[in-house]
């Protein structure tokens, strides 16, 4: 068995190797998080498209059945009231206009709610926050040779920049 960097398990690794391994794993985690967000959005879009298609077909069927409803309403009003047939058709038209206005108001309310929703923006903000945390991550230096510590810090900052670039 070996560690992700190829060294045997149980062997002592330097801080640089540990940090490189942690950076690699964190980068993989960020990439997996992005892939998960994409998969969730694709699934939501597919469900939304199916829903929209079903509602469109239902609307088409309803649209083509409205003339029958209007004739039935007009003749029903004439039967109950004995009014002129033209007046009955005007009342039927007025009822349709009233229903259309109510549906338009409901549509406006839902459009405003949808405009206020910020689902994908929340995912993007979370990813930016993760990248910000990764940019500021630094290991604690061990006491000892200062040159090694400086070299490790340079390598680590380059690794952090690479992760930050790959996640944005």
XYZ file of N, CA, C and O in Angstrom:
672
model
N 0.835 -1.185 0.000
C 0.000 0.000 0.000
C 0.874 1.241 0.000
O 1.921 1.263 0.613
N 0.402 2.288 -0.645
C 1.165 3.524 -0.672
C 0.230 4.707 -0.543
O -0.957 4.621 -0.801
N 0.798 5.848 -0.147
C 0.040 7.093 -0.003
C -0.207 7.667 -1.394
O 0.377 7.212 -2.377
N -1.076 8.693 -1.505
C -1.362 9.268 -2.826
C -0.137 9.785 -3.565
O -0.120 9.812 -4.785
N 0.901 10.192 -2.822
C 2.096 10.716 -3.502
C 3.087 9.621 -3.865
O 4.161 9.903 -4.380
N 2.777 8.342 -3.586
C 3.645 7.241 -3.969
C 4.548 6.752 -2.866
O 5.174 5.711 -2.989
N 4.637 7.455 -1.739
C 5.499 7.005 -0.648
C 4.785 5.920 0.141
O 3.566 5.879 0.199
N 5.533 5.011 0.750
C 4.893 3.930 1.485
C 4.138 4.470 2.707
O 4.530 5.476 3.306
N 3.060 3.769 3.078
C 2.266 4.182 4.235
C 3.099 3.948 5.483
O 3.761 2.937 5.637
N 3.061 4.870 6.387
C 3.825 4.764 7.633
C 5.178 5.435 7.541
O 5.818 5.678 8.560
N 5.653 5.727 6.336
C 6.928 6.409 6.181
C 6.731 7.881 6.517
O 5.687 8.451 6.266
N 7.738 8.476 7.100
C 7.637 9.886 7.460
C 7.761 10.725 6.197
O 8.663 10.536 5.398
N 6.835 11.652 6.057
C 6.857 12.551 4.906
C 7.139 13.953 5.417
O 6.809 14.303 6.545
N 7.740 14.750 4.549
C 8.051 16.129 4.944
C 6.780 16.955 4.963
O 5.741 16.555 4.433
N 6.853 18.130 5.557
C 5.700 19.028 5.621
C 5.295 19.435 4.208
O 4.111 19.533 3.904
N 6.266 19.639 3.366
C 5.968 20.002 1.983
C 5.170 18.908 1.281
O 4.209 19.195 0.563
N 5.576 17.636 1.491
C 4.836 16.527 0.894
C 3.431 16.439 1.475
O 2.457 16.209 0.754
N 3.320 16.610 2.792
C 2.001 16.578 3.431
C 1.119 17.701 2.899
O -0.062 17.491 2.613
N 1.690 18.896 2.780
C 0.901 20.028 2.300
C 0.518 19.846 0.840
O -0.605 20.158 0.442
N 1.449 19.313 0.039
C 1.133 19.051 -1.370
C 0.011 18.026 -1.476
O -0.912 18.170 -2.290
N 0.078 17.004 -0.639
C -0.974 15.983 -0.625
C -2.315 16.595 -0.201
O -3.353 16.336 -0.813
N -2.279 17.423 0.839
C -3.511 18.074 1.307
C -4.060 19.020 0.238
O -5.275 19.089 0.019
N -3.167 19.732 -0.442
C -3.596 20.645 -1.496
C -4.241 19.872 -2.646
O -5.279 20.284 -3.178
N -3.637 18.755 -3.011
C -4.196 17.920 -4.077
C -5.575 17.406 -3.697
O -6.514 17.443 -4.491
N -5.692 16.929 -2.461
C -6.984 16.420 -2.003
C -8.018 17.540 -1.926
O -9.189 17.343 -2.271
N -7.606 18.730 -1.488
C -8.535 19.860 -1.408
C -8.968 20.283 -2.808
O -10.132 20.602 -3.032
N -8.037 20.259 -3.752
C -8.369 20.589 -5.136
C -9.375 19.586 -5.689
O -10.349 19.960 -6.343
N -9.144 18.305 -5.399
C -10.093 17.274 -5.852
C -11.454 17.491 -5.210
O -12.493 17.320 -5.859
N -11.469 17.872 -3.952
C -12.725 18.135 -3.253
C -13.477 19.293 -3.911
O -14.688 19.220 -4.139
N -12.765 20.353 -4.245
C -13.392 21.509 -4.894
C -13.940 21.109 -6.263
O -15.061 21.474 -6.630
N -13.171 20.326 -7.024
C -13.638 19.883 -8.338
C -14.877 18.995 -8.204
O -15.807 19.093 -8.998
N -14.869 18.122 -7.192
C -16.036 17.272 -6.961
C -17.245 18.104 -6.561
O -18.373 17.811 -6.956
N -17.019 19.156 -5.771
C -18.110 20.045 -5.369
C -18.707 20.744 -6.593
O -19.922 20.862 -6.729
N -17.856 21.181 -7.496
C -18.325 21.827 -8.726
C -19.102 20.830 -9.578
O -20.172 21.156 -10.108
N -18.589 19.610 -9.699
C -19.283 18.586 -10.483
C -20.648 18.269 -9.877
O -21.629 18.081 -10.604
N -20.723 18.215 -8.552
C -21.995 17.955 -7.887
C -22.986 19.088 -8.143
O -24.162 18.840 -8.448
N -22.522 20.328 -8.064
C -23.405 21.466 -8.326
C -23.911 21.431 -9.768
O -25.090 21.682 -10.024
N -23.034 21.089 -10.721
C -23.448 20.993 -12.123
C -24.489 19.893 -12.303
O -25.476 20.070 -13.019
N -24.257 18.744 -11.669
C -25.199 17.627 -11.800
C -26.561 17.998 -11.210
O -27.600 17.675 -11.794
N -26.555 18.680 -10.067
C -27.815 19.088 -9.459
C -28.545 20.093 -10.347
O -29.767 20.015 -10.507
N -27.819 21.033 -10.920
C -28.456 22.007 -11.798
C -29.022 21.344 -13.055
O -30.113 21.692 -13.508
N -28.276 20.371 -13.632
C -28.773 19.661 -14.806
C -30.073 18.932 -14.479
O -31.023 18.950 -15.261
N -30.090 18.277 -13.323
C -31.278 17.537 -12.918
C -32.461 18.489 -12.722
O -33.581 18.192 -13.151
N -32.222 19.626 -12.087
C -33.286 20.607 -11.882
C -33.790 21.165 -13.212
O -34.989 21.363 -13.391
N -32.885 21.390 -14.151
C -33.284 21.916 -15.463
C -34.123 20.874 -16.213
O -35.127 21.226 -16.837
N -33.734 19.604 -16.137
C -34.506 18.554 -16.805
C -35.914 18.477 -16.222
O -36.898 18.370 -16.956
N -36.008 18.511 -14.897
C -37.328 18.458 -14.267
C -38.151 19.683 -14.650
O -39.350 19.570 -14.914
N -37.535 20.831 -14.683
C -38.232 22.058 -15.070
C -38.703 22.005 -16.515
O -39.798 22.460 -16.836
N -37.882 21.445 -17.396
C -38.264 21.341 -18.798
C -39.443 20.388 -18.981
O -40.374 20.673 -19.747
N -39.414 19.275 -18.275
C -40.539 18.334 -18.354
C -41.822 18.979 -17.824
O -42.888 18.839 -18.415
N -41.696 19.680 -16.720
C -42.849 20.367 -16.140
C -43.383 21.427 -17.098
O -44.588 21.534 -17.321
N -42.497 22.201 -17.670
C -42.895 23.238 -18.621
C -43.562 22.652 -19.850
O -44.553 23.202 -20.356
N -43.054 21.546 -20.346
C -43.663 20.886 -21.497
C -45.068 20.389 -21.182
O -45.998 20.547 -21.988
N -45.229 19.783 -20.007
C -46.556 19.288 -19.616
C -47.546 20.443 -19.476
O -48.703 20.345 -19.915
N -47.105 21.537 -18.865
C -47.987 22.698 -18.722
C -48.320 23.309 -20.093
O -49.439 23.783 -20.309
N -47.385 23.301 -21.009
C -47.642 23.840 -22.349
C -48.698 23.014 -23.086
O -49.606 23.573 -23.721
N -48.574 21.687 -23.013
C -49.563 20.823 -23.659
C -50.938 21.021 -23.014
O -51.954 21.130 -23.708
N -50.970 21.098 -21.685
C -52.243 21.324 -20.995
C -52.846 22.666 -21.412
O -54.062 22.772 -21.631
N -52.020 23.679 -21.538
C -52.504 24.988 -21.973
C -53.042 24.955 -23.394
O -54.059 25.592 -23.705
N -52.380 24.207 -24.267
C -52.855 24.077 -25.653
C -54.212 23.390 -25.722
O -55.109 23.828 -26.456
N -54.362 22.311 -24.956
C -55.650 21.618 -24.932
C -56.740 22.549 -24.400
O -57.846 22.619 -24.945
N -56.420 23.274 -23.335
C -57.396 24.204 -22.766
C -57.737 25.312 -23.767
O -58.897 25.696 -23.907
N -56.740 25.814 -24.471
C -56.959 26.876 -25.445
C -57.923 26.430 -26.550
O -58.830 27.169 -26.934
N -57.744 25.199 -27.043
C -58.612 24.719 -28.119
C -60.006 24.330 -27.614
O -60.927 24.185 -28.403
N -60.168 24.157 -26.308
C -61.497 23.819 -25.781
C -62.282 25.065 -25.343
O -63.474 24.965 -25.032
N -61.637 26.215 -25.310
C -62.330 27.436 -24.879
C -63.512 27.844 -25.771
O -64.534 28.283 -25.232
N -63.437 27.726 -27.080
C -64.621 28.100 -27.864
C -65.871 27.291 -27.491
O -66.966 27.836 -27.395
N -65.693 26.000 -27.230
C -66.842 25.191 -26.812
C -67.399 25.689 -25.487
O -68.609 25.757 -25.295
N -66.498 26.015 -24.567
C -66.936 26.530 -23.268
C -67.695 27.845 -23.444
O -68.726 28.063 -22.791
N -67.210 28.708 -24.311
C -67.883 29.992 -24.544
C -69.282 29.810 -25.132
O -70.231 30.474 -24.698
N -69.404 28.904 -26.097
C -70.725 28.644 -26.670
C -71.660 28.057 -25.611
O -72.831 28.458 -25.506
N -71.145 27.116 -24.831
C -71.984 26.492 -23.803
C -72.417 27.527 -22.769
O -73.571 27.544 -22.330
N -71.490 28.410 -22.373
C -71.827 29.447 -21.394
C -72.866 30.415 -21.961
O -73.854 30.750 -21.280
N -72.684 30.840 -23.186
C -73.627 31.789 -23.798
C -75.017 31.167 -23.934
O -76.033 31.787 -23.578
N -75.086 29.940 -24.417
C -76.400 29.302 -24.569
C -77.013 28.966 -23.211
O -78.241 28.996 -23.058
N -76.174 28.680 -22.210
C -76.688 28.439 -20.862
C -77.297 29.702 -20.274
O -78.366 29.656 -19.641
N -76.626 30.829 -20.458
C -77.169 32.108 -19.963
C -78.501 32.403 -20.663
O -79.471 32.821 -20.031
N -78.551 32.161 -21.963
C -79.799 32.417 -22.717
C -80.932 31.531 -22.204
O -82.082 31.976 -22.070
N -80.612 30.263 -21.910
C -81.643 29.344 -21.428
C -82.191 29.789 -20.076
O -83.398 29.750 -19.830
N -81.323 30.236 -19.173
C -81.744 30.613 -17.821
C -82.409 31.982 -17.770
O -83.236 32.245 -16.919
N -81.969 32.894 -18.657
C -82.438 34.268 -18.527
C -83.392 34.729 -19.623
O -84.047 35.737 -19.469
N -83.392 34.061 -20.729
C -84.207 34.451 -21.879
C -83.788 35.805 -22.462
O -84.603 36.540 -22.995
N -82.487 36.147 -22.312
C -81.954 37.390 -22.871
C -81.616 37.181 -24.334
O -81.557 36.056 -24.829
N -81.272 38.281 -25.005
C -80.836 38.229 -26.393
C -79.523 37.441 -26.467
O -78.661 37.545 -25.598
N -79.337 36.656 -27.514
C -78.149 35.808 -27.660
C -76.866 36.637 -27.732
O -75.823 36.221 -27.197
N -76.885 37.812 -28.335
C -75.695 38.680 -28.425
C -75.251 39.111 -27.031
O -74.044 39.138 -26.724
N -76.183 39.446 -26.163
C -75.844 39.838 -24.790
C -75.226 38.655 -24.047
O -74.255 38.804 -23.286
N -75.752 37.494 -24.282
C -75.204 36.299 -23.626
C -73.757 36.042 -24.056
O -72.904 35.683 -23.236
N -73.465 36.224 -25.348
C -72.082 36.051 -25.809
C -71.161 37.133 -25.230
O -70.003 36.863 -24.911
N -71.644 38.359 -25.077
C -70.840 39.412 -24.441
C -70.550 39.077 -22.981
O -69.436 39.313 -22.486
N -71.516 38.535 -22.273
C -71.276 38.116 -20.883
C -70.251 36.983 -20.820
O -69.396 36.941 -19.932
N -70.331 36.079 -21.770
C -69.358 34.988 -21.836
C -67.950 35.552 -22.075
O -66.976 35.120 -21.437
N -67.841 36.517 -22.986
C -66.555 37.171 -23.251
C -66.041 37.883 -21.997
O -64.855 37.792 -21.655
N -66.917 38.579 -21.276
C -66.514 39.292 -20.059
C -66.002 38.315 -19.001
O -65.028 38.606 -18.290
N -66.627 37.155 -18.903
C -66.157 36.139 -17.948
C -64.753 35.669 -18.321
O -63.886 35.496 -17.448
N -64.490 35.489 -19.613
C -63.147 35.086 -20.063
C -62.105 36.158 -19.748
O -60.978 35.852 -19.335
N -62.459 37.421 -19.957
C -61.531 38.513 -19.660
C -61.222 38.543 -18.164
O -60.068 38.731 -17.755
N -62.222 38.350 -17.328
C -62.020 38.339 -15.877
C -61.072 37.207 -15.466
O -60.140 37.422 -14.673
N -61.284 36.022 -16.009
C -60.398 34.891 -15.698
C -58.977 35.184 -16.173
O -57.983 34.901 -15.472
N -58.826 35.775 -17.359
C -57.497 36.106 -17.883
C -56.787 37.116 -16.986
O -55.574 37.000 -16.743
N -57.505 38.109 -16.478
C -56.896 39.093 -15.574
C -56.414 38.446 -14.284
O -55.316 38.746 -13.802
N -57.218 37.573 -13.715
C -56.815 36.882 -12.478
C -55.561 36.039 -12.733
O -54.612 36.058 -11.936
N -55.537 35.310 -13.830
C -54.357 34.494 -14.156
C -53.123 35.357 -14.411
O -52.006 34.991 -14.034
N -53.292 36.504 -15.035
C -52.162 37.416 -15.268
C -51.609 37.932 -13.950
O -50.387 38.028 -13.773
N -52.467 38.263 -13.011
C -52.002 38.724 -11.694
C -51.234 37.622 -10.966
O -50.199 37.879 -10.348
N -51.740 36.407 -11.046
C -51.018 35.282 -10.432
C -49.651 35.110 -11.095
O -48.642 34.882 -10.424
N -49.597 35.244 -12.424
C -48.322 35.143 -13.140
C -47.331 36.210 -12.721
O -46.140 35.951 -12.565
N -47.811 37.428 -12.508
C -46.933 38.524 -12.076
C -46.364 38.228 -10.691
O -45.170 38.439 -10.429
N -47.196 37.715 -9.789
C -46.732 37.400 -8.433
C -45.638 36.336 -8.484
O -44.589 36.471 -7.833
N -45.850 35.283 -9.267
C -44.844 34.227 -9.363
C -43.575 34.707 -10.060
O -42.475 34.281 -9.713
N -43.698 35.580 -11.029
C -42.517 36.125 -11.717
C -41.665 36.943 -10.749
O -40.436 36.868 -10.779
N -42.310 37.718 -9.881
C -41.559 38.502 -8.897
C -40.847 37.597 -7.904
O -39.710 37.857 -7.510
N -41.518 36.506 -7.490
C -40.887 35.559 -6.565
C -39.696 34.877 -7.223
O -38.659 34.678 -6.596
N -39.833 34.516 -8.487
C -38.740 33.857 -9.206
C -37.567 34.801 -9.397
O -36.415 34.394 -9.359
N -37.855 36.089 -9.582
C -36.788 37.072 -9.780
C -35.991 37.262 -8.495
O -34.784 37.477 -8.538
N -36.643 37.140 -7.338
C -35.962 37.317 -6.054
C -35.136 36.089 -5.676
O -34.228 36.186 -4.864
N -35.452 34.929 -6.249
C -34.748 33.701 -5.928
C -33.306 33.771 -6.417
O -33.034 34.244 -7.510
N -32.380 33.288 -5.602
C -30.962 33.354 -5.961
C -30.294 31.994 -5.733
O -29.265 31.897 -5.093
N -30.894 30.911 -6.261
C -30.348 29.562 -6.077
C -28.934 29.399 -6.614
O -28.008 29.085 -5.871
N -28.685 29.578 -7.930
C -27.336 29.394 -8.465
C -26.319 30.394 -7.900
O -25.145 30.081 -7.773
N -26.786 31.596 -7.524
C -25.867 32.580 -6.967
C -25.341 32.108 -5.602
O -24.203 32.405 -5.240
N -26.158 31.360 -4.857
C -25.709 30.837 -3.564
C -24.579 29.839 -3.764
O -23.610 29.834 -3.006
N -24.697 28.979 -4.783
C -23.648 28.000 -5.068
C -22.361 28.717 -5.453
O -21.272 28.375 -4.979
N -22.469 29.743 -6.296
C -21.284 30.491 -6.721
C -20.631 31.197 -5.527
O -19.401 31.207 -5.404
N -21.430 31.761 -4.634
C -20.885 32.438 -3.450
C -20.170 31.447 -2.548
O -19.104 31.746 -1.998
N -20.723 30.250 -2.398
C -20.090 29.221 -1.581
C -18.740 28.812 -2.165
O -17.763 28.637 -1.429
N -18.675 28.689 -3.492
C -17.416 28.310 -4.125
C -16.372 29.413 -3.975
O -15.200 29.139 -3.739
N -16.786 30.665 -4.088
C -15.843 31.776 -3.908
C -15.334 31.817 -2.476
O -14.158 32.104 -2.224
N -16.211 31.524 -1.521
C -15.806 31.510 -0.116
C -14.779 30.407 0.133
O -13.779 30.616 0.818
N -14.997 29.238 -0.468
C -14.054 28.130 -0.327
C -12.700 28.509 -0.920
O -11.652 28.248 -0.327
N -12.712 29.152 -2.075
C -11.458 29.576 -2.706
C -10.737 30.608 -1.844
O -9.511 30.580 -1.717
N -11.484 31.510 -1.210
C -10.885 32.517 -0.332
C -10.218 31.892 0.876
O -9.136 32.298 1.304
N -10.858 30.870 1.430
C -10.266 30.175 2.578
C -8.988 29.466 2.156
O -7.987 29.485 2.877
N -9.019 28.833 0.986
C -7.830 28.118 0.519
C -6.668 29.065 0.230
O -5.509 28.697 0.420
N -6.961 30.277 -0.213
C -5.892 31.223 -0.514
C -5.165 31.658 0.764
O -3.986 31.951 0.726
N -5.864 31.689 1.866
C -5.260 32.160 3.113
C -4.708 31.026 3.972
O -4.215 31.281 5.069
N -4.782 29.790 3.530
C -4.306 28.652 4.324
C -2.783 28.592 4.293
O -2.162 28.624 3.240
N -2.181 28.519 5.464
C -0.722 28.397 5.575
C -0.420 27.406 6.690
O -1.043 27.444 7.744
N 0.558 26.523 6.493
C 0.916 25.582 7.564
C 1.751 26.283 8.628
O 2.348 27.334 8.394
N 1.760 25.689 9.802
C 2.587 26.237 10.877
C 4.030 25.813 10.649
O 4.310 24.630 10.479
N 4.992 26.763 10.652
C 6.396 26.388 10.421
C 6.971 25.670 11.639
O 6.611 25.952 12.778
N 7.853 24.724 11.374
C 8.516 24.002 12.455
C 9.801 24.737 12.804
O 10.456 25.307 11.949
N 10.164 24.722 14.063
C 11.431 25.361 14.431
C 12.589 24.581 13.811
O 12.547 23.370 13.708
N 13.577 25.294 13.393
C 14.730 24.629 12.794
C 15.341 25.509 11.734
O 15.471 26.723 11.886
N 15.680 24.912 10.646
C 16.357 25.598 9.563
C 15.399 26.577 8.879
O 14.381 26.197 8.331
N 15.734 27.874 8.906
C 14.878 28.911 8.342
C 14.817 28.849 6.818
O 13.805 29.206 6.224
N 15.899 28.410 6.163
C 15.895 28.327 4.708
C 14.857 27.313 4.224
O 14.159 27.548 3.240
N 14.779 26.181 4.910
C 13.796 25.164 4.523
C 12.379 25.694 4.697
O 11.505 25.445 3.879
N 12.181 26.427 5.795
C 10.855 26.985 6.060
C 10.470 27.972 4.963
O 9.339 27.943 4.456
N 11.415 28.825 4.551
C 11.121 29.795 3.496
C 10.850 29.098 2.165
O 9.939 29.479 1.433
N 11.631 28.080 1.837
C 11.409 27.341 0.600
C 10.035 26.664 0.598
O 9.322 26.678 -0.406
N 9.665 26.089 1.740
C 8.358 25.431 1.834
C 7.224 26.445 1.691
O 6.216 26.180 1.048
N 7.404 27.622 2.291
C 6.369 28.656 2.181
C 6.188 29.099 0.730
O 5.080 29.328 0.276
N 7.292 29.222 0.001
C 7.203 29.607 -1.405
C 6.463 28.530 -2.188
O 5.569 28.817 -2.984
N 6.823 27.242 -1.969
C 6.155 26.147 -2.657
C 4.671 26.097 -2.296
O 3.815 25.892 -3.149
N 4.367 26.311 -1.035
C 2.982 26.246 -0.570
C 2.146 27.383 -1.153
O 0.997 27.177 -1.554
N 2.723 28.577 -1.210
C 1.962 29.693 -1.764
C 1.688 29.467 -3.252
O 0.623 29.809 -3.751
N 2.651 28.861 -3.971
C 2.425 28.548 -5.379
C 1.334 27.496 -5.521
O 0.497 27.572 -6.421
N 1.326 26.512 -4.633
C 0.293 25.469 -4.676
C -1.079 26.055 -4.384
O -2.073 25.715 -5.025
N -1.139 26.971 -3.419
C -2.417 27.609 -3.071
C -2.913 28.448 -4.239
O -4.096 28.425 -4.574
N -2.025 29.185 -4.896
C -2.418 29.983 -6.057
C -2.939 29.088 -7.180
O -3.913 29.411 -7.841
N -2.298 27.925 -7.373
C -2.737 27.002 -8.422
C -4.136 26.471 -8.105
O -4.992 26.374 -8.997
N -4.403 26.156 -6.845
C -5.728 25.679 -6.453
C -6.749 26.790 -6.625
O -7.862 26.577 -7.119
N -6.392 28.008 -6.240
C -7.316 29.115 -6.356
C -7.656 29.397 -7.824
O -8.798 29.668 -8.166
N -6.649 29.290 -8.701
C -6.899 29.512 -10.123
C -7.771 28.413 -10.711
O -8.637 28.660 -11.522
N -7.537 27.177 -10.304
C -8.307 26.070 -10.860
C -9.744 26.072 -10.368
O -10.629 25.561 -11.024
N -10.013 26.671 -9.203
C -11.379 26.668 -8.679
C -12.177 27.885 -9.111
O -13.372 27.932 -8.933
N -11.537 28.880 -9.704
C -12.308 30.062 -10.126
C -12.630 30.027 -11.582
O -12.431 29.157 -12.285
